[in-house]
PDB file of C-alpha atoms in Angstrom:
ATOM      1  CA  UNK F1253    -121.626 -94.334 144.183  1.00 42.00           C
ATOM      2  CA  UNK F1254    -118.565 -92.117 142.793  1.00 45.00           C
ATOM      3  CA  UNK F1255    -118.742 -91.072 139.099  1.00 44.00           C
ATOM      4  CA  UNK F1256    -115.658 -89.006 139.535  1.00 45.00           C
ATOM      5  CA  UNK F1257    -113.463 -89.878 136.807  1.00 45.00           C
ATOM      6  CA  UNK F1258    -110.450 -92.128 137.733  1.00 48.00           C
ATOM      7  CA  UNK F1259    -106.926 -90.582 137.100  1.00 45.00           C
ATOM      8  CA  UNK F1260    -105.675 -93.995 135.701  1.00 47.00           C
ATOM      9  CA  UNK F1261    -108.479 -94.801 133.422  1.00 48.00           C
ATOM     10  CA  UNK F1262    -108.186 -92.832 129.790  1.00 46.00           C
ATOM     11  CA  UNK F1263    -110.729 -91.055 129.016  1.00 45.00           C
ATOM     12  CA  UNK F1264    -113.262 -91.802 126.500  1.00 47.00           C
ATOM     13  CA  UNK F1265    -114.157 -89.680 123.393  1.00 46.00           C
ATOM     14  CA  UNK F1266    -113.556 -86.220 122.009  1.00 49.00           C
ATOM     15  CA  UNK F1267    -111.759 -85.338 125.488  1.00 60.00           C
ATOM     16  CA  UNK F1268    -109.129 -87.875 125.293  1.00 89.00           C
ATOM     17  CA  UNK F1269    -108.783 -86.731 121.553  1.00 91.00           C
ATOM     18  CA  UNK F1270    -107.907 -83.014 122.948  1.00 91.00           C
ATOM     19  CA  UNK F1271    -105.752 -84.526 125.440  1.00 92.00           C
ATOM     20  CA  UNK F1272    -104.100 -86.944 123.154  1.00 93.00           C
ATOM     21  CA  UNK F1273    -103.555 -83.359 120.062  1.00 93.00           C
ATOM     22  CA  UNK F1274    -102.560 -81.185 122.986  1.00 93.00           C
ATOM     23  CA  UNK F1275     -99.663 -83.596 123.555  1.00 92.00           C
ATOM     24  CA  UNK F1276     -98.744 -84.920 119.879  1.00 92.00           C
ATOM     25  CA  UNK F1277     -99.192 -82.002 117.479  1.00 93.00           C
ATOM     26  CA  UNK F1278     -96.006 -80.655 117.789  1.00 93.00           C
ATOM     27  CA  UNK F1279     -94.313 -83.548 117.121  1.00 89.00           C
ATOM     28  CA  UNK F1280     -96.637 -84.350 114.254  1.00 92.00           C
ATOM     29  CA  UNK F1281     -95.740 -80.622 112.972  1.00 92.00           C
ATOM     30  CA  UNK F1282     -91.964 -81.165 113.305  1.00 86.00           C
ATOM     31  CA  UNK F1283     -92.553 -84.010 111.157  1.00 85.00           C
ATOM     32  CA  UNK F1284     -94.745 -82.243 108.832  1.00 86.00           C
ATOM     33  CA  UNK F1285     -92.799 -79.682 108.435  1.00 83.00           C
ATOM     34  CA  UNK F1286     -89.666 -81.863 107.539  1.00 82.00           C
ATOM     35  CA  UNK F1287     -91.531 -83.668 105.439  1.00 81.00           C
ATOM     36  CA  UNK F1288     -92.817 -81.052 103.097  1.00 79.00           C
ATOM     37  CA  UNK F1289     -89.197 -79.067 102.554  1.00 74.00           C
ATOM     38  CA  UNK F1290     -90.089 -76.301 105.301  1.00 76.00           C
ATOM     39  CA  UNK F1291     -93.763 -75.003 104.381  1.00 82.00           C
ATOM     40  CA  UNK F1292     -95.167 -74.437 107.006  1.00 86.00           C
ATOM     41  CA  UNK F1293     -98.504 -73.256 105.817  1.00 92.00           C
ATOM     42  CA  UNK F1294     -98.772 -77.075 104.059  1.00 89.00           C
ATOM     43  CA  UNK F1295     -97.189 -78.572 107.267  1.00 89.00           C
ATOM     44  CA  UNK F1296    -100.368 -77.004 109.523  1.00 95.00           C
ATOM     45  CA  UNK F1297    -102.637 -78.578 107.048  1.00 94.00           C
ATOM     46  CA  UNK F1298    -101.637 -82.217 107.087  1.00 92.00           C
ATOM     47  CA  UNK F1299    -101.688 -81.966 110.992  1.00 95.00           C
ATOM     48  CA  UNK F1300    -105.248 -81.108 110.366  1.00 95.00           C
ATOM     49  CA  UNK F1301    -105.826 -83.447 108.106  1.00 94.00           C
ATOM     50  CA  UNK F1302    -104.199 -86.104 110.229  1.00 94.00           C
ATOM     51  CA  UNK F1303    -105.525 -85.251 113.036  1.00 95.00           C
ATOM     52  CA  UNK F1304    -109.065 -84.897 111.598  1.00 94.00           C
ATOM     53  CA  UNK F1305    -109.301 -88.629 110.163  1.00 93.00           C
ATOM     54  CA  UNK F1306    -107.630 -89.588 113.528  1.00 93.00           C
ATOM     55  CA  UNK F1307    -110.781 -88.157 115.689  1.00 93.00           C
ATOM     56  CA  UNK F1308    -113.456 -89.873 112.970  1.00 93.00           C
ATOM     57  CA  UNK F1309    -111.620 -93.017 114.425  1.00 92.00           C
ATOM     58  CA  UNK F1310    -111.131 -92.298 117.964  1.00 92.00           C
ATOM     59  CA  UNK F1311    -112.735 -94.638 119.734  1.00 90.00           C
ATOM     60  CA  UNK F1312    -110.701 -97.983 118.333  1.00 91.00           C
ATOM     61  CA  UNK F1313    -107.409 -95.605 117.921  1.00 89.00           C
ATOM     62  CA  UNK F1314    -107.460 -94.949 121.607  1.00 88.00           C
ATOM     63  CA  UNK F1315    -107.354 -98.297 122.158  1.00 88.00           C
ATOM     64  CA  UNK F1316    -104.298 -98.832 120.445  1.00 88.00           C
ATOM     65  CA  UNK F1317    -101.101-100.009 122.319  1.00 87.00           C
ATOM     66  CA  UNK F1318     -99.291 -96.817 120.437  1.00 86.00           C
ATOM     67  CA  UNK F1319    -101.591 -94.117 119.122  1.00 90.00           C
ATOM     68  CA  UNK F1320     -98.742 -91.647 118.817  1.00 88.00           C
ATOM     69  CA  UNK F1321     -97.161 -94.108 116.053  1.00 83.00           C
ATOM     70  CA  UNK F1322    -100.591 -94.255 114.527  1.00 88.00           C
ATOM     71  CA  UNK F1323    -100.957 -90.755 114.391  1.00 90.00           C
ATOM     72  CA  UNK F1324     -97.409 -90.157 112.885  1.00 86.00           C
ATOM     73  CA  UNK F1325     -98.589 -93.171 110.170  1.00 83.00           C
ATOM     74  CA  UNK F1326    -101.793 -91.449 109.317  1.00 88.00           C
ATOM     75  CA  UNK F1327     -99.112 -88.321 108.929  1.00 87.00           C
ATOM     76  CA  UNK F1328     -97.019 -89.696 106.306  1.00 85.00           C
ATOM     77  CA  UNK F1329     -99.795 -91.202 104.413  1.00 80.00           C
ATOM     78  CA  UNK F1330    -101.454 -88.335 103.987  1.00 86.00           C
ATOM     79  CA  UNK F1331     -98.920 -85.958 103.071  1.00 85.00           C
ATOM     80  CA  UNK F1332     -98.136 -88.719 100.333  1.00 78.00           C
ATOM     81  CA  UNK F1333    -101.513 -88.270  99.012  1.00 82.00           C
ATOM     82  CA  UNK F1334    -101.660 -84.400  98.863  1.00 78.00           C
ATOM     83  CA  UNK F1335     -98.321 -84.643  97.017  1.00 67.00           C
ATOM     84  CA  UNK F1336     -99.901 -87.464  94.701  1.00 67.00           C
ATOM     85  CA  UNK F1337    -102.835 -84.773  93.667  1.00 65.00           C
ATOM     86  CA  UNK F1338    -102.031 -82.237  90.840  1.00 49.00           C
ATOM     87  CA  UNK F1339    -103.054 -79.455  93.251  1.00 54.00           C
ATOM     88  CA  UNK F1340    -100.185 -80.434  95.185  1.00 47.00           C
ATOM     89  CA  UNK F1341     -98.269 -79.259  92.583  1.00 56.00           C
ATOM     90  CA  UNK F1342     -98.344 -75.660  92.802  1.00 58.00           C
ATOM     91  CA  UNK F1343     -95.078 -73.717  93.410  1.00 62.00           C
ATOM     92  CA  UNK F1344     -95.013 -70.358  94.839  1.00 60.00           C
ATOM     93  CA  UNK F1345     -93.801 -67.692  92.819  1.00 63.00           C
ATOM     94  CA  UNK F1346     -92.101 -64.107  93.349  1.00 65.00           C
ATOM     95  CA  UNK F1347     -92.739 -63.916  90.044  1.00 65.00           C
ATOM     96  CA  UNK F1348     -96.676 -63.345  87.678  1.00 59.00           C
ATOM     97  CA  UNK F1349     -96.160 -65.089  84.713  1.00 59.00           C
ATOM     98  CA  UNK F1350     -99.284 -63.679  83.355  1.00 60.00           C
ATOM     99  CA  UNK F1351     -98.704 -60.787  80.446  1.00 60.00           C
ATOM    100  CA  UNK F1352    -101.412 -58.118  80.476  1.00 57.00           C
ATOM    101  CA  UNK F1353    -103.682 -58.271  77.705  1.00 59.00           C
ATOM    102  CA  UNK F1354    -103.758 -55.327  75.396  1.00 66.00           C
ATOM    103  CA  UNK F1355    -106.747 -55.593  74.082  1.00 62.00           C
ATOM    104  CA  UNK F1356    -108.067 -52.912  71.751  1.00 74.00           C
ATOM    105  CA  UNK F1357    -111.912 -53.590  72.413  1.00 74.00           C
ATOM    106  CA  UNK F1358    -112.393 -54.987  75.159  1.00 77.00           C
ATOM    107  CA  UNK F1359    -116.324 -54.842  74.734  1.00 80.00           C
ATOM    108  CA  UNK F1360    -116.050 -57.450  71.631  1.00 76.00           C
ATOM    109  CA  UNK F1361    -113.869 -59.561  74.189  1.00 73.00           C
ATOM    110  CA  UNK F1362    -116.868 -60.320  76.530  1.00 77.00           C
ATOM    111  CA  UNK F1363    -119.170 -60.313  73.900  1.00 82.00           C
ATOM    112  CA  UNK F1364    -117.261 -63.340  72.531  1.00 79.00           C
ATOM    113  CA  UNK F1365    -116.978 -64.672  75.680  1.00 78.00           C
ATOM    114  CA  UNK F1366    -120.592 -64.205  76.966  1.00 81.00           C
ATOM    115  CA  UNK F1367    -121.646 -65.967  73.249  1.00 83.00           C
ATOM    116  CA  UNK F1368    -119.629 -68.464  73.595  1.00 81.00           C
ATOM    117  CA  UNK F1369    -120.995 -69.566  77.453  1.00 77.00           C
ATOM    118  CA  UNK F1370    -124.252 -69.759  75.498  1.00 83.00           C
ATOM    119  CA  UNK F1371    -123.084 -72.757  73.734  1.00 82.00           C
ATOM    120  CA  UNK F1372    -123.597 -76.223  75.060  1.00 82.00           C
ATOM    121  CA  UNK F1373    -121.079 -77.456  76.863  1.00 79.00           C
ATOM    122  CA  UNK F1374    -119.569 -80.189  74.299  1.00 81.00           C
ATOM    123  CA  UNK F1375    -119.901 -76.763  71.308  1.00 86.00           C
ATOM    124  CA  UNK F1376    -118.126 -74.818  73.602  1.00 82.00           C
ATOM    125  CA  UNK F1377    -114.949 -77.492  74.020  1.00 81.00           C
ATOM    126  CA  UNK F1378    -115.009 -78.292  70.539  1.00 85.00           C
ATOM    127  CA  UNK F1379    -114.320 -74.475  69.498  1.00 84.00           C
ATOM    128  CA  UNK F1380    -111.953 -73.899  72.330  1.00 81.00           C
ATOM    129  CA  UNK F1381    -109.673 -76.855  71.399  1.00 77.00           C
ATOM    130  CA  UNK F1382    -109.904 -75.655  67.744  1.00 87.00           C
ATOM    131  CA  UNK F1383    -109.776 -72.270  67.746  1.00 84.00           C
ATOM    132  CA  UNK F1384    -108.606 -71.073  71.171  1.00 76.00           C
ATOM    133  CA  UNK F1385    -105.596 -73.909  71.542  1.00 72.00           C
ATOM    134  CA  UNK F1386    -105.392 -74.111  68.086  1.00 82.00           C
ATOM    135  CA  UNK F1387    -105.529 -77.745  67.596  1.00 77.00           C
ATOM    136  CA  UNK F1388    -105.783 -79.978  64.761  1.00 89.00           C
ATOM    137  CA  UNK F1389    -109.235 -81.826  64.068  1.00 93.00           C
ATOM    138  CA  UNK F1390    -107.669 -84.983  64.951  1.00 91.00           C
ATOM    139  CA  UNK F1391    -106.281 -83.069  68.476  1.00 82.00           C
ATOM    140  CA  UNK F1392    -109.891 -82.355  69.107  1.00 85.00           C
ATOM    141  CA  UNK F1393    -111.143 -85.837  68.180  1.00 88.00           C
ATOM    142  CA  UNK F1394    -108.551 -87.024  70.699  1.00 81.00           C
ATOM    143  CA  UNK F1395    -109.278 -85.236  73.420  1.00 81.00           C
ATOM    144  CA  UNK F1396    -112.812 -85.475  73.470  1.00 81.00           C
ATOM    145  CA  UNK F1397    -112.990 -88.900  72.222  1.00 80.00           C
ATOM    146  CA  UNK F1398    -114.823 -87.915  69.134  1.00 87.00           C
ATOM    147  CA  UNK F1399    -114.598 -88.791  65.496  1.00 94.00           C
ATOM    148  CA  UNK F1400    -112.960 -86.164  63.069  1.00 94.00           C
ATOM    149  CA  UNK F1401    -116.186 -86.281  61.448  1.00 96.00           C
ATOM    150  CA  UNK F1402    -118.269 -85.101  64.772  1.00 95.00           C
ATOM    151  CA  UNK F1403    -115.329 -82.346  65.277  1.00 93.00           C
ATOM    152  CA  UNK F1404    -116.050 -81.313  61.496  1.00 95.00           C
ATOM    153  CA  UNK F1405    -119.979 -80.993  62.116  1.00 95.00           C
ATOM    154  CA  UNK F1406    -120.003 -79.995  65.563  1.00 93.00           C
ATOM    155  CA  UNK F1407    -117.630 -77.185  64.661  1.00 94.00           C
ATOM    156  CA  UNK F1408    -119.826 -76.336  61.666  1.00 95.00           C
ATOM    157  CA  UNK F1409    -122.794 -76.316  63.910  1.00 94.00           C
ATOM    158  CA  UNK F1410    -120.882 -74.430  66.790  1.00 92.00           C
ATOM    159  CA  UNK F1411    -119.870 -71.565  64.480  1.00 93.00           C
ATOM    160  CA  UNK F1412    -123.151 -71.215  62.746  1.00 93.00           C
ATOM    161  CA  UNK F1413    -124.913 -70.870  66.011  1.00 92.00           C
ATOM    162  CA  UNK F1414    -121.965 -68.502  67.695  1.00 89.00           C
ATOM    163  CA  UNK F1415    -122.727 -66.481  64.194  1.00 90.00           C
ATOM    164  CA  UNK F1416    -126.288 -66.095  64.689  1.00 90.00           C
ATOM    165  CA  UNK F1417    -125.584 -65.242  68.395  1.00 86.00           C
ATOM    166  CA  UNK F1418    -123.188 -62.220  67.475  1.00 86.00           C
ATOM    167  CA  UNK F1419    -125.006 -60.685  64.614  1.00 85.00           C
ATOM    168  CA  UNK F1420    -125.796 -58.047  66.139  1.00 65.00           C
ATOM    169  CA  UNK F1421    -122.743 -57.498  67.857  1.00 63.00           C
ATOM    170  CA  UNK F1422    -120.685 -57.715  65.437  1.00 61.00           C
ATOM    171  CA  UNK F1423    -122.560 -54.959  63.147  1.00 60.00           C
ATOM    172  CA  UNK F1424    -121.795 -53.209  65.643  1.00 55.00           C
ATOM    173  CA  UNK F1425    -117.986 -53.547  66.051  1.00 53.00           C
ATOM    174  CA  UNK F1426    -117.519 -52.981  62.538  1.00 54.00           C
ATOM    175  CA  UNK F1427    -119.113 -49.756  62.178  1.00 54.00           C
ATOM    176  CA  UNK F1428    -116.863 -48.942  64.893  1.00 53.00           C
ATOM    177  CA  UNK F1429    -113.539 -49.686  62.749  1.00 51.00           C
TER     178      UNK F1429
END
């Protein structure tokens, strides 16, 4: 019996797959590349990405009358939903818009910071949106679909425990001034 694999047959599994990228990802790269304005870097990555949920279905997409128009499908639809995420969204820049920070202490900066990770986690929001972003109780309420009231307290509560936190600290700092 012959198990030598017949020219006309296709083959089965990941090898066909190789066969089938070796042959179609340049095409699925010009397209790529059109379709995201000329990055390239973003253009290799929805060929991956394409090409990766085409090999998860290989076995029924090989059987398709036209897997090249499949693959070019599973193309467009993907770079649709990288340009639907907010990630997507990110522009390169010559320019850093970030401004150094000049901060006198520097010390009393990570203090802060390190007292303030020691918060729970709905403290810690509540004094960033009010004090940090400067919001309005009602802001705050808003955004983490609170009451004014529970702002009001939890604030209270927040600073009282951030107080007792920094004591210390903040003896410290002012003997320094």
């Amino acid at each position: 019996m012959d198990h030598s694999p017949n020219p006309d047959e296709a083959p089965a599994g990941p090898l066909g797959f190789r066969e089938f990228t070796a042959a179609r990802s340049g095409q699925l790269f010009r397209t790529a590349y059109l379709l995201t304005g000329g990055d390239s870097h973003l253009a290799e990555d929805l060929v991956q990405e394409a090409l990766s949920r085409m090999y998860v279905r290989w076995k029924r997409v090989s059987r398709l009358e036209n897997p090249a128009g499949y693959a070019q499908t599973v193309l467009v639809n993907t770079f649709l939903s990288v340009r639907r995420r907010r990630s997507s969204r990110e522009q390169v820049t010559f320019e850093f818009p970030e401004v150094a920070v000049n901060d006198q202490d520097p010390t009393l900066r990570l203090t802060l910071l390190r007292a303030l990770g020691e918060l729970s986690a709905p403290d810690r929001a509540v004094l960033v949106l009010r004090f940090w972003e400067d919001r309005s109780v009602e802001e705050t309420a808003t955004a983490l679909r609170l009451s004014s009231t529970a702002v009001r307290s939890r604030s209270h509560r927040a600073l009282a425990r951030m107080r007792a936190l920094l004591a210390d600290n903040f003896a410290d700092h002012t003997d320094r001034c």
